[in-house]
Amino acid sequence: MTHIIDGKAFATHLREQLTTSVSTLVKQGITPGLAVVLVGDDPASQVYVRNKGKQTVAAGMQSFEHRLADTTSQSELLELIAKLNADPDVNGILVQLPLPEQIEESAVINAVDPAKDVDGFHLHNVGLLNTGSPGLVPCTPLGCIMLLRDHLGDLSGARAVVVGRSNIVGKPMASLLLKENCTVTIAHSRTRDLADECRNADILVAAVGRPEMITGDWVKPGATVIDVGINRIEGDNGKSRLVGDVEFETASKVAGAITPVPGGVGPMTIACLLRNTVEATCRQNGIDPGTILPD
Ligand code: GUN
């Protein structure tokens, strides 16, 4: 029987544990604060930002939301980031991506104080991750690793294939799998015989943003499949529905375990953002995060 990995339940449990971590900090007079910056009015980003705010407050933390017009200039945004960097009530800063075209994403990402970079996108944190050092790790790949470790235990020696090479998911995912002693391949749109590469994988992570691109015949029997894709497509009944980068119907017949969409990786991202905010708060206050965070 294929195991369906319940990311929604895992994320709910993680958020409950984090609520306890937060109350431990609050008793010491420290209330973690997360600032989320949204530039423009992209509907999907607005939904994410609203959910982030709600879940931050539900975990006992302070939420600061900054919504800026889509005509905001890069220097105006950098000015806000400088203020948030200097604000002692703000322990974590997230600038929702994508940004409008007049703003250079890398300039903004690298303006965030690395100690408050709860997205783990700053070059400093990228460097720490790639040298296997402790630092803030991008939320979606961190959530994937938690689900994999929970399901498989030790990942050592497994052949892992990551499809997708984005800075947000593919590359950090590969670094984390390497840290777990997997043999890692990063495949992408130019990979020759992509299906063959995927068929070698004990762990297959799909992060390409192409609806249902990976079908059951690309999956090694018994493999663990992690589907990071969230794509809205037109359903048969004319209504839109969410699908992953993996064709669930065929892949779930072959895989040993698979994450569904929705309810798999998606809920883990915000839970890991809250986790990173607690971690950042601990480090900024000279507290070992290991004494506060759930395992
Ligand atoms: N847009 C889509 N995913 C993310 C994410 O993980 N962080 C930020 N900041 N923006 C995103």
PDB file of C-alpha atoms and ligand atoms in Angstrom:
ATOM      1  CA  MET A   1       0.000   0.000   0.000  1.00  0.00           C
ATOM      2  CA  THR A   2       1.297   3.428  -0.904  1.00  0.00           C
ATOM      3  CA  HIS A   3       1.703   5.691   2.092  1.00  0.00           C
ATOM      4  CA  ILE A   4       0.216   9.166   1.650  1.00  0.00           C
ATOM      5  CA  ILE A   5       2.433  11.590   3.555  1.00  0.00           C
ATOM      6  CA  ASP A   6       0.152  13.913   5.526  1.00  0.00           C
ATOM      7  CA  GLY A   7       1.980  17.238   5.479  1.00  0.00           C
ATOM      8  CA  LYS A   8      -1.057  19.058   6.799  1.00  0.00           C
ATOM      9  CA  ALA A   9      -1.156  16.984   9.999  1.00  0.00           C
ATOM     10  CA  PHE A  10       2.644  17.195  10.400  1.00  0.00           C
ATOM     11  CA  ALA A  11       2.560  20.988   9.995  1.00  0.00           C
ATOM     12  CA  THR A  12      -0.290  21.333  12.501  1.00  0.00           C
ATOM     13  CA  HIS A  13       1.698  19.313  15.039  1.00  0.00           C
ATOM     14  CA  LEU A  14       4.852  21.364  14.379  1.00  0.00           C
ATOM     15  CA  ARG A  15       2.926  24.629  14.874  1.00  0.00           C
ATOM     16  CA  GLU A  16       1.553  23.304  18.187  1.00  0.00           C
ATOM     17  CA  GLN A  17       5.076  22.469  19.335  1.00  0.00           C
ATOM     18  CA  LEU A  18       6.278  25.925  18.242  1.00  0.00           C
ATOM     19  CA  THR A  19       3.506  27.554  20.282  1.00  0.00           C
ATOM     20  CA  THR A  20       5.080  25.895  23.346  1.00  0.00           C
ATOM     21  CA  SER A  21       8.558  27.099  22.261  1.00  0.00           C
ATOM     22  CA  VAL A  22       7.215  30.641  21.886  1.00  0.00           C
ATOM     23  CA  SER A  23       5.596  30.608  25.331  1.00  0.00           C
ATOM     24  CA  THR A  24       8.949  29.569  26.835  1.00  0.00           C
ATOM     25  CA  LEU A  25      10.531  32.642  25.209  1.00  0.00           C
ATOM     26  CA  VAL A  26       7.645  34.925  26.234  1.00  0.00           C
ATOM     27  CA  LYS A  27       8.175  33.856  29.886  1.00  0.00           C
ATOM     28  CA  GLN A  28      11.732  35.180  29.496  1.00  0.00           C
ATOM     29  CA  GLY A  29      10.354  38.510  28.229  1.00  0.00           C
ATOM     30  CA  ILE A  30      11.052  37.747  24.564  1.00  0.00           C
ATOM     31  CA  THR A  31       8.169  37.783  22.050  1.00  0.00           C
ATOM     32  CA  PRO A  32       9.360  36.717  18.574  1.00  0.00           C
ATOM     33  CA  GLY A  33       8.298  39.145  15.849  1.00  0.00           C
ATOM     34  CA  LEU A  34       7.985  38.441  12.105  1.00  0.00           C
ATOM     35  CA  ALA A  35       7.721  41.212   9.514  1.00  0.00           C
ATOM     36  CA  VAL A  36       6.273  40.296   6.121  1.00  0.00           C
ATOM     37  CA  VAL A  37       6.607  42.719   3.232  1.00  0.00           C
ATOM     38  CA  LEU A  38       4.310  42.480   0.219  1.00  0.00           C
ATOM     39  CA  VAL A  39       4.897  44.735  -2.769  1.00  0.00           C
ATOM     40  CA  GLY A  40       2.036  44.894  -5.267  1.00  0.00           C
ATOM     41  CA  ASP A  41      -1.267  43.052  -5.377  1.00  0.00           C
ATOM     42  CA  ASP A  42      -0.535  39.598  -6.788  1.00  0.00           C
ATOM     43  CA  PRO A  43      -3.600  37.598  -5.595  1.00  0.00           C
ATOM     44  CA  ALA A  44      -1.673  34.399  -4.706  1.00  0.00           C
ATOM     45  CA  SER A  45       0.912  36.406  -2.720  1.00  0.00           C
ATOM     46  CA  GLN A  46      -1.889  38.200  -0.858  1.00  0.00           C
ATOM     47  CA  VAL A  47      -3.351  34.856   0.246  1.00  0.00           C
ATOM     48  CA  TYR A  48       0.076  33.607   1.415  1.00  0.00           C
ATOM     49  CA  VAL A  49       0.772  36.820   3.325  1.00  0.00           C
ATOM     50  CA  ARG A  50      -2.621  36.737   5.061  1.00  0.00           C
ATOM     51  CA  ASN A  51      -2.071  33.097   6.101  1.00  0.00           C
ATOM     52  CA  LYS A  52       1.434  33.858   7.345  1.00  0.00           C
ATOM     53  CA  GLY A  53       0.110  36.699   9.505  1.00  0.00           C
ATOM     54  CA  LYS A  54      -2.693  34.580  10.985  1.00  0.00           C
ATOM     55  CA  GLN A  55      -0.456  31.630  11.810  1.00  0.00           C
ATOM     56  CA  THR A  56       2.240  33.867  13.295  1.00  0.00           C
ATOM     57  CA  VAL A  57      -0.277  35.363  15.729  1.00  0.00           C
ATOM     58  CA  ALA A  58      -1.813  31.930  16.455  1.00  0.00           C
ATOM     59  CA  ALA A  59       1.631  30.700  17.547  1.00  0.00           C
ATOM     60  CA  GLY A  60       1.903  33.595  20.029  1.00  0.00           C
ATOM     61  CA  MET A  61       4.294  35.745  17.999  1.00  0.00           C
ATOM     62  CA  GLN A  62       3.980  39.330  16.808  1.00  0.00           C
ATOM     63  CA  SER A  63       3.162  39.866  13.152  1.00  0.00           C
ATOM     64  CA  PHE A  64       4.062  43.055  11.301  1.00  0.00           C
ATOM     65  CA  GLU A  65       2.627  43.414   7.800  1.00  0.00           C
ATOM     66  CA  HIS A  66       3.875  45.982   5.304  1.00  0.00           C
ATOM     67  CA  ARG A  67       1.898  46.284   2.087  1.00  0.00           C
ATOM     68  CA  LEU A  68       3.438  48.544  -0.526  1.00  0.00           C
ATOM     69  CA  ALA A  69       2.102  49.699  -3.898  1.00  0.00           C
ATOM     70  CA  ASP A  70       3.369  47.910  -7.013  1.00  0.00           C
ATOM     71  CA  THR A  71       4.914  51.220  -8.109  1.00  0.00           C
ATOM     72  CA  THR A  72       7.262  51.197  -5.071  1.00  0.00           C
ATOM     73  CA  SER A  73      10.863  51.924  -6.051  1.00  0.00           C
ATOM     74  CA  GLN A  74      13.815  49.760  -5.066  1.00  0.00           C
ATOM     75  CA  SER A  75      15.227  52.509  -2.838  1.00  0.00           C
ATOM     76  CA  GLU A  76      11.896  52.878  -0.994  1.00  0.00           C
ATOM     77  CA  LEU A  77      11.844  49.134  -0.345  1.00  0.00           C
ATOM     78  CA  LEU A  78      15.499  49.155   0.776  1.00  0.00           C
ATOM     79  CA  GLU A  79      14.666  51.998   3.161  1.00  0.00           C
ATOM     80  CA  LEU A  80      11.913  49.900   4.763  1.00  0.00           C
ATOM     81  CA  ILE A  81      14.248  46.910   5.056  1.00  0.00           C
ATOM     82  CA  ALA A  82      16.882  49.083   6.771  1.00  0.00           C
ATOM     83  CA  LYS A  83      14.226  50.141   9.327  1.00  0.00           C
ATOM     84  CA  LEU A  84      13.173  46.531   9.936  1.00  0.00           C
ATOM     85  CA  ASN A  85      16.824  45.456  10.276  1.00  0.00           C
ATOM     86  CA  ALA A  86      17.244  48.079  13.016  1.00  0.00           C
ATOM     87  CA  ASP A  87      13.939  47.344  14.812  1.00  0.00           C
ATOM     88  CA  PRO A  88      14.564  45.213  17.945  1.00  0.00           C
ATOM     89  CA  ASP A  89      10.925  43.977  17.922  1.00  0.00           C
ATOM     90  CA  VAL A  90      11.477  42.398  14.501  1.00  0.00           C
ATOM     91  CA  ASN A  91      13.362  39.095  14.668  1.00  0.00           C
ATOM     92  CA  GLY A  92      12.471  37.808  11.202  1.00  0.00           C
ATOM     93  CA  ILE A  93      11.968  39.552   7.863  1.00  0.00           C
ATOM     94  CA  LEU A  94      10.338  38.022   4.788  1.00  0.00           C
ATOM     95  CA  VAL A  95       9.923  39.907   1.536  1.00  0.00           C
ATOM     96  CA  GLN A  96       7.326  38.079  -0.528  1.00  0.00           C
ATOM     97  CA  LEU A  97       8.547  37.105  -4.009  1.00  0.00           C
ATOM     98  CA  PRO A  98       8.092  37.757  -6.870  1.00  0.00           C
ATOM     99  CA  LEU A  99       8.751  41.509  -6.762  1.00  0.00           C
ATOM    100  CA  PRO A 100       7.638  44.004  -9.425  1.00  0.00           C
ATOM    101  CA  GLU A 101      10.065  44.277 -12.350  1.00  0.00           C
ATOM    102  CA  GLN A 102      11.534  47.682 -11.350  1.00  0.00           C
ATOM    103  CA  ILE A 103      13.036  46.009  -8.256  1.00  0.00           C
ATOM    104  CA  GLU A 104      16.075  43.758  -8.406  1.00  0.00           C
ATOM    105  CA  GLU A 105      15.345  40.749  -6.222  1.00  0.00           C
ATOM    106  CA  SER A 106      18.936  39.965  -5.301  1.00  0.00           C
ATOM    107  CA  ALA A 107      19.547  43.542  -4.072  1.00  0.00           C
ATOM    108  CA  VAL A 108      16.560  43.236  -1.750  1.00  0.00           C
ATOM    109  CA  ILE A 109      17.320  39.709  -0.539  1.00  0.00           C
ATOM    110  CA  ASN A 110      20.901  40.653   0.310  1.00  0.00           C
ATOM    111  CA  ALA A 111      19.828  43.847   2.116  1.00  0.00           C
ATOM    112  CA  VAL A 112      18.060  41.817   4.813  1.00  0.00           C
ATOM    113  CA  ASP A 113      20.171  41.300   7.950  1.00  0.00           C
ATOM    114  CA  PRO A 114      21.300  37.634   7.570  1.00  0.00           C
ATOM    115  CA  ALA A 115      20.396  37.068  11.249  1.00  0.00           C
ATOM    116  CA  LYS A 116      16.773  38.034  10.431  1.00  0.00           C
ATOM    117  CA  ASP A 117      16.667  36.298   7.031  1.00  0.00           C
ATOM    118  CA  VAL A 118      13.990  33.700   7.886  1.00  0.00           C
ATOM    119  CA  ASP A 119      13.692  32.793   4.176  1.00  0.00           C
ATOM    120  CA  GLY A 120      17.339  31.684   4.148  1.00  0.00           C
ATOM    121  CA  PHE A 121      17.857  33.444   0.793  1.00  0.00           C
ATOM    122  CA  HIS A 122      20.704  35.837   1.745  1.00  0.00           C
ATOM    123  CA  LEU A 123      24.093  34.875   0.273  1.00  0.00           C
ATOM    124  CA  HIS A 124      25.449  34.508   3.813  1.00  0.00           C
ATOM    125  CA  ASN A 125      22.869  31.831   4.661  1.00  0.00           C
ATOM    126  CA  VAL A 126      23.263  30.185   1.236  1.00  0.00           C
ATOM    127  CA  GLY A 127      26.992  29.918   1.975  1.00  0.00           C
ATOM    128  CA  LEU A 128      26.371  28.450   5.420  1.00  0.00           C
ATOM    129  CA  LEU A 129      24.000  25.827   3.980  1.00  0.00           C
ATOM    130  CA  ASN A 130      26.435  24.880   1.232  1.00  0.00           C
ATOM    131  CA  THR A 131      29.286  24.414   3.691  1.00  0.00           C
ATOM    132  CA  GLY A 132      27.096  22.317   5.991  1.00  0.00           C
ATOM    133  CA  SER A 133      27.157  24.985   8.735  1.00  0.00           C
ATOM    134  CA  PRO A 134      24.218  25.964  10.952  1.00  0.00           C
ATOM    135  CA  GLY A 135      22.195  28.879   9.563  1.00  0.00           C
ATOM    136  CA  LEU A 136      18.703  29.798   8.426  1.00  0.00           C
ATOM    137  CA  VAL A 137      17.475  27.319   5.792  1.00  0.00           C
ATOM    138  CA  PRO A 138      14.812  28.036   3.098  1.00  0.00           C
ATOM    139  CA  CYS A 139      11.394  27.010   4.417  1.00  0.00           C
ATOM    140  CA  THR A 140      10.030  24.768   1.651  1.00  0.00           C
ATOM    141  CA  PRO A 141      13.121  22.507   1.362  1.00  0.00           C
ATOM    142  CA  LEU A 142      13.348  22.385   5.166  1.00  0.00           C
ATOM    143  CA  GLY A 143       9.729  21.204   5.274  1.00  0.00           C
ATOM    144  CA  CYS A 144      10.487  18.526   2.656  1.00  0.00           C
ATOM    145  CA  ILE A 145      13.454  17.214   4.647  1.00  0.00           C
ATOM    146  CA  MET A 146      11.355  17.046   7.821  1.00  0.00           C
ATOM    147  CA  LEU A 147       8.703  14.977   6.005  1.00  0.00           C
ATOM    148  CA  LEU A 148      11.375  12.690   4.510  1.00  0.00           C
ATOM    149  CA  ARG A 149      13.119  12.143   7.838  1.00  0.00           C
ATOM    150  CA  ASP A 150       9.808  11.487   9.555  1.00  0.00           C
ATOM    151  CA  HIS A 151       8.838   8.888   6.958  1.00  0.00           C
ATOM    152  CA  LEU A 152      12.176   7.232   6.136  1.00  0.00           C
ATOM    153  CA  GLY A 153      14.320   7.896   9.219  1.00  0.00           C
ATOM    154  CA  ASP A 154      17.981   7.848   8.133  1.00  0.00           C
ATOM    155  CA  LEU A 155      18.382   9.031   4.523  1.00  0.00           C
ATOM    156  CA  SER A 156      22.059   7.987   4.239  1.00  0.00           C
ATOM    157  CA  GLY A 157      23.034   6.409   0.957  1.00  0.00           C
ATOM    158  CA  ALA A 158      19.682   6.983  -0.747  1.00  0.00           C
ATOM    159  CA  ARG A 159      19.728   8.111  -4.379  1.00  0.00           C
ATOM    160  CA  ALA A 160      17.902  11.429  -4.469  1.00  0.00           C
ATOM    161  CA  VAL A 161      16.858  13.238  -7.641  1.00  0.00           C
ATOM    162  CA  VAL A 162      15.661  16.843  -7.411  1.00  0.00           C
ATOM    163  CA  VAL A 163      13.852  18.053 -10.522  1.00  0.00           C
ATOM    164  CA  GLY A 164      14.197  21.839 -10.636  1.00  0.00           C
ATOM    165  CA  ARG A 165      17.134  24.144  -9.934  1.00  0.00           C
ATOM    166  CA  SER A 166      15.575  27.273  -8.438  1.00  0.00           C
ATOM    167  CA  ASN A 167      17.303  29.180  -5.650  1.00  0.00           C
ATOM    168  CA  ILE A 168      14.138  28.908  -3.526  1.00  0.00           C
ATOM    169  CA  VAL A 169      13.666  25.129  -3.713  1.00  0.00           C
ATOM    170  CA  GLY A 170      15.825  23.015  -6.057  1.00  0.00           C
ATOM    171  CA  LYS A 171      19.331  24.106  -5.061  1.00  0.00           C
ATOM    172  CA  PRO A 172      18.784  24.315  -1.275  1.00  0.00           C
ATOM    173  CA  MET A 173      16.881  21.007  -1.407  1.00  0.00           C
ATOM    174  CA  ALA A 174      19.896  19.353  -3.031  1.00  0.00           C
ATOM    175  CA  SER A 175      22.218  20.815  -0.364  1.00  0.00           C
ATOM    176  CA  LEU A 176      20.008  19.526   2.438  1.00  0.00           C
ATOM    177  CA  LEU A 177      19.819  16.038   0.892  1.00  0.00           C
ATOM    178  CA  LEU A 178      23.607  16.015   0.555  1.00  0.00           C
ATOM    179  CA  LYS A 179      23.878  16.983   4.221  1.00  0.00           C
ATOM    180  CA  GLU A 180      21.715  13.911   4.942  1.00  0.00           C
ATOM    181  CA  ASN A 181      24.305  11.769   3.071  1.00  0.00           C
ATOM    182  CA  CYS A 182      22.160  11.127   0.000  1.00  0.00           C
ATOM    183  CA  THR A 183      23.675  10.722  -3.464  1.00  0.00           C
ATOM    184  CA  VAL A 184      22.140  13.740  -5.135  1.00  0.00           C
ATOM    185  CA  THR A 185      21.323  14.582  -8.743  1.00  0.00           C
ATOM    186  CA  ILE A 186      19.827  17.919  -9.756  1.00  0.00           C
ATOM    187  CA  ALA A 187      17.827  17.491 -12.953  1.00  0.00           C
ATOM    188  CA  HIS A 188      16.140  20.260 -14.918  1.00  0.00           C
ATOM    189  CA  SER A 189      14.490  21.171 -18.208  1.00  0.00           C
ATOM    190  CA  ARG A 190      17.740  20.606 -20.176  1.00  0.00           C
ATOM    191  CA  THR A 191      18.505  17.229 -18.604  1.00  0.00           C
ATOM    192  CA  ARG A 192      18.889  14.458 -21.171  1.00  0.00           C
ATOM    193  CA  ASP A 193      16.568  11.500 -20.483  1.00  0.00           C
ATOM    194  CA  LEU A 194      14.856  13.186 -17.558  1.00  0.00           C
ATOM    195  CA  ALA A 195      12.486  10.233 -17.123  1.00  0.00           C
ATOM    196  CA  ASP A 196      15.461   7.846 -16.837  1.00  0.00           C
ATOM    197  CA  GLU A 197      17.102  10.053 -14.198  1.00  0.00           C
ATOM    198  CA  CYS A 198      13.870  10.070 -12.213  1.00  0.00           C
ATOM    199  CA  ARG A 199      13.545   6.271 -12.441  1.00  0.00           C
ATOM    200  CA  ASN A 200      16.868   5.956 -10.564  1.00  0.00           C
ATOM    201  CA  ALA A 201      15.571   7.876  -7.573  1.00  0.00           C
ATOM    202  CA  ASP A 202      14.828   6.366  -4.181  1.00  0.00           C
ATOM    203  CA  ILE A 203      13.783   9.899  -3.243  1.00  0.00           C
ATOM    204  CA  LEU A 204      12.234  12.010  -6.009  1.00  0.00           C
ATOM    205  CA  VAL A 205      11.606  15.702  -5.342  1.00  0.00           C
ATOM    206  CA  ALA A 206       9.581  17.539  -7.997  1.00  0.00           C
ATOM    207  CA  ALA A 207       9.936  21.330  -8.025  1.00  0.00           C
ATOM    208  CA  VAL A 208       9.527  22.397 -11.638  1.00  0.00           C
ATOM    209  CA  GLY A 209       6.214  24.265 -11.665  1.00  0.00           C
ATOM    210  CA  ARG A 210       4.818  22.187 -14.554  1.00  0.00           C
ATOM    211  CA  PRO A 211       1.413  20.621 -13.793  1.00  0.00           C
ATOM    212  CA  GLU A 212       1.531  16.808 -13.562  1.00  0.00           C
ATOM    213  CA  MET A 213       4.738  16.589 -15.616  1.00  0.00           C
ATOM    214  CA  ILE A 214       6.086  13.574 -13.715  1.00  0.00           C
ATOM    215  CA  THR A 215       3.975  10.505 -14.395  1.00  0.00           C
ATOM    216  CA  GLY A 216       3.905   7.089 -12.740  1.00  0.00           C
ATOM    217  CA  ASP A 217       6.195   5.518 -15.366  1.00  0.00           C
ATOM    218  CA  TRP A 218       8.980   7.922 -14.255  1.00  0.00           C
ATOM    219  CA  VAL A 219       8.798   6.658 -10.674  1.00  0.00           C
ATOM    220  CA  LYS A 220      10.891   3.774  -9.339  1.00  0.00           C
ATOM    221  CA  PRO A 221       8.650   1.231  -7.592  1.00  0.00           C
ATOM    222  CA  GLY A 222       8.703   1.912  -3.847  1.00  0.00           C
ATOM    223  CA  ALA A 223      10.301   5.376  -4.167  1.00  0.00           C
ATOM    224  CA  THR A 224       9.386   8.263  -1.881  1.00  0.00           C
ATOM    225  CA  VAL A 225       7.952  11.127  -3.959  1.00  0.00           C
ATOM    226  CA  ILE A 226       7.869  14.696  -2.648  1.00  0.00           C
ATOM    227  CA  ASP A 227       5.758  17.004  -4.809  1.00  0.00           C
ATOM    228  CA  VAL A 228       6.560  20.687  -4.259  1.00  0.00           C
ATOM    229  CA  GLY A 229       4.428  21.915  -7.179  1.00  0.00           C
ATOM    230  CA  ILE A 230       1.262  23.914  -6.620  1.00  0.00           C
ATOM    231  CA  ASN A 231      -0.392  24.549  -9.983  1.00  0.00           C
ATOM    232  CA  ARG A 232      -3.920  25.752 -10.597  1.00  0.00           C
ATOM    233  CA  ILE A 233      -5.466  24.104 -13.650  1.00  0.00           C
ATOM    234  CA  GLU A 234      -8.897  24.010 -15.231  1.00  0.00           C
ATOM    235  CA  GLY A 235     -10.759  20.868 -14.074  1.00  0.00           C
ATOM    236  CA  ASP A 236     -13.151  18.744 -16.187  1.00  0.00           C
ATOM    237  CA  ASN A 237     -16.146  20.501 -14.617  1.00  0.00           C
ATOM    238  CA  GLY A 238     -14.864  23.934 -15.663  1.00  0.00           C
ATOM    239  CA  LYS A 239     -13.805  24.748 -12.090  1.00  0.00           C
ATOM    240  CA  SER A 240     -10.127  25.253 -11.313  1.00  0.00           C
ATOM    241  CA  ARG A 241      -8.283  22.768  -9.100  1.00  0.00           C
ATOM    242  CA  LEU A 242      -4.815  22.459  -7.600  1.00  0.00           C
ATOM    243  CA  VAL A 243      -2.397  19.845  -8.879  1.00  0.00           C
ATOM    244  CA  GLY A 244       1.265  19.182  -8.244  1.00  0.00           C
ATOM    245  CA  ASP A 245       4.194  18.646 -10.606  1.00  0.00           C
ATOM    246  CA  VAL A 246       3.518  14.910 -10.234  1.00  0.00           C
ATOM    247  CA  GLU A 247       0.540  13.105 -11.715  1.00  0.00           C
ATOM    248  CA  PHE A 248      -0.813  11.776  -8.428  1.00  0.00           C
ATOM    249  CA  GLU A 249      -3.141   9.165  -9.877  1.00  0.00           C
ATOM    250  CA  THR A 250      -0.427   7.244 -11.733  1.00  0.00           C
ATOM    251  CA  ALA A 251       2.564   8.015  -9.449  1.00  0.00           C
ATOM    252  CA  SER A 252       0.724   6.964  -6.283  1.00  0.00           C
ATOM    253  CA  LYS A 253       0.246   3.477  -7.766  1.00  0.00           C
ATOM    254  CA  VAL A 254       4.029   3.002  -8.062  1.00  0.00           C
ATOM    255  CA  ALA A 255       5.562   5.026  -5.221  1.00  0.00           C
ATOM    256  CA  GLY A 256       6.127   3.655  -1.734  1.00  0.00           C
ATOM    257  CA  ALA A 257       5.097   7.030  -0.320  1.00  0.00           C
ATOM    258  CA  ILE A 258       3.961  10.307  -1.848  1.00  0.00           C
ATOM    259  CA  THR A 259       2.897  13.774  -0.755  1.00  0.00           C
ATOM    260  CA  PRO A 260      -0.509  14.908  -2.052  1.00  0.00           C
ATOM    261  CA  VAL A 261      -1.343  18.363  -3.458  1.00  0.00           C
ATOM    262  CA  PRO A 262      -2.905  20.063  -1.619  1.00  0.00           C
ATOM    263  CA  GLY A 263      -2.069  18.886   1.913  1.00  0.00           C
ATOM    264  CA  GLY A 264       1.520  17.725   1.389  1.00  0.00           C
ATOM    265  CA  VAL A 265       4.478  20.102   1.242  1.00  0.00           C
ATOM    266  CA  GLY A 266       2.396  23.332   1.094  1.00  0.00           C
ATOM    267  CA  PRO A 267       1.396  23.537   4.776  1.00  0.00           C
ATOM    268  CA  MET A 268       4.990  22.790   5.821  1.00  0.00           C
ATOM    269  CA  THR A 269       6.312  26.024   4.317  1.00  0.00           C
ATOM    270  CA  ILE A 270       4.569  28.384   6.755  1.00  0.00           C
ATOM    271  CA  ALA A 271       5.209  26.040   9.708  1.00  0.00           C
ATOM    272  CA  CYS A 272       8.936  26.144   8.847  1.00  0.00           C
ATOM    273  CA  LEU A 273       8.798  29.934   8.522  1.00  0.00           C
ATOM    274  CA  LEU A 274       7.511  30.085  12.101  1.00  0.00           C
ATOM    275  CA  ARG A 275      10.231  27.634  13.133  1.00  0.00           C
ATOM    276  CA  ASN A 276      12.903  29.817  11.493  1.00  0.00           C
ATOM    277  CA  THR A 277      11.514  32.895  13.247  1.00  0.00           C
ATOM    278  CA  VAL A 278      11.860  31.150  16.622  1.00  0.00           C
ATOM    279  CA  GLU A 279      15.389  30.019  15.686  1.00  0.00           C
ATOM    280  CA  ALA A 280      16.397  33.544  14.640  1.00  0.00           C
ATOM    281  CA  THR A 281      14.921  34.996  17.840  1.00  0.00           C
ATOM    282  CA  CYS A 282      16.893  32.534  19.973  1.00  0.00           C
ATOM    283  CA  ARG A 283      20.206  33.311  18.258  1.00  0.00           C
ATOM    284  CA  GLN A 284      19.621  37.085  18.488  1.00  0.00           C
ATOM    285  CA  ASN A 285      19.120  36.660  22.243  1.00  0.00           C
ATOM    286  CA  GLY A 286      22.094  34.357  22.857  1.00  0.00           C
ATOM    287  CA  ILE A 287      19.838  31.324  23.461  1.00  0.00           C
ATOM    288  CA  ASP A 288      20.779  27.932  21.977  1.00  0.00           C
ATOM    289  CA  PRO A 289      17.828  27.158  19.603  1.00  0.00           C
ATOM    290  CA  GLY A 290      18.324  23.441  20.356  1.00  0.00           C
ATOM    291  CA  THR A 291      17.038  24.056  23.900  1.00  0.00           C
ATOM    292  CA  ILE A 292      13.813  25.689  22.623  1.00  0.00           C
ATOM    293  CA  LEU A 293      12.896  24.154  19.255  1.00  0.00           C
ATOM    294  CA  PRO A 294      11.221  20.776  18.732  1.00  0.00           C
ATOM    295  CA  ASP A 295      13.596  18.057  17.416  1.00  0.00           C
TER     296      ASP A 295
HETATM  297  N1  GUN B   1       7.266  33.224  -3.018  1.00  0.00           N
HETATM  298  C1  GUN B   1       7.034  31.899  -3.219  1.00  0.00           C
HETATM  299  N2  GUN B   1       7.650  31.161  -2.267  1.00  0.00           N
HETATM  300  C2  GUN B   1       8.278  32.036  -1.459  1.00  0.00           C
HETATM  301  C3  GUN B   1       9.061  31.874  -0.282  1.00  0.00           C
HETATM  302  O1  GUN B   1       9.329  30.770   0.210  1.00  0.00           O
HETATM  303  N3  GUN B   1       9.517  33.023   0.270  1.00  0.00           N
HETATM  304  C4  GUN B   1       9.253  34.253  -0.257  1.00  0.00           C
HETATM  305  N4  GUN B   1       9.765  35.307   0.351  1.00  0.00           N
HETATM  306  N5  GUN B   1       8.523  34.426  -1.342  1.00  0.00           N
HETATM  307  C5  GUN B   1       8.040  33.320  -1.931  1.00  0.00           C
END
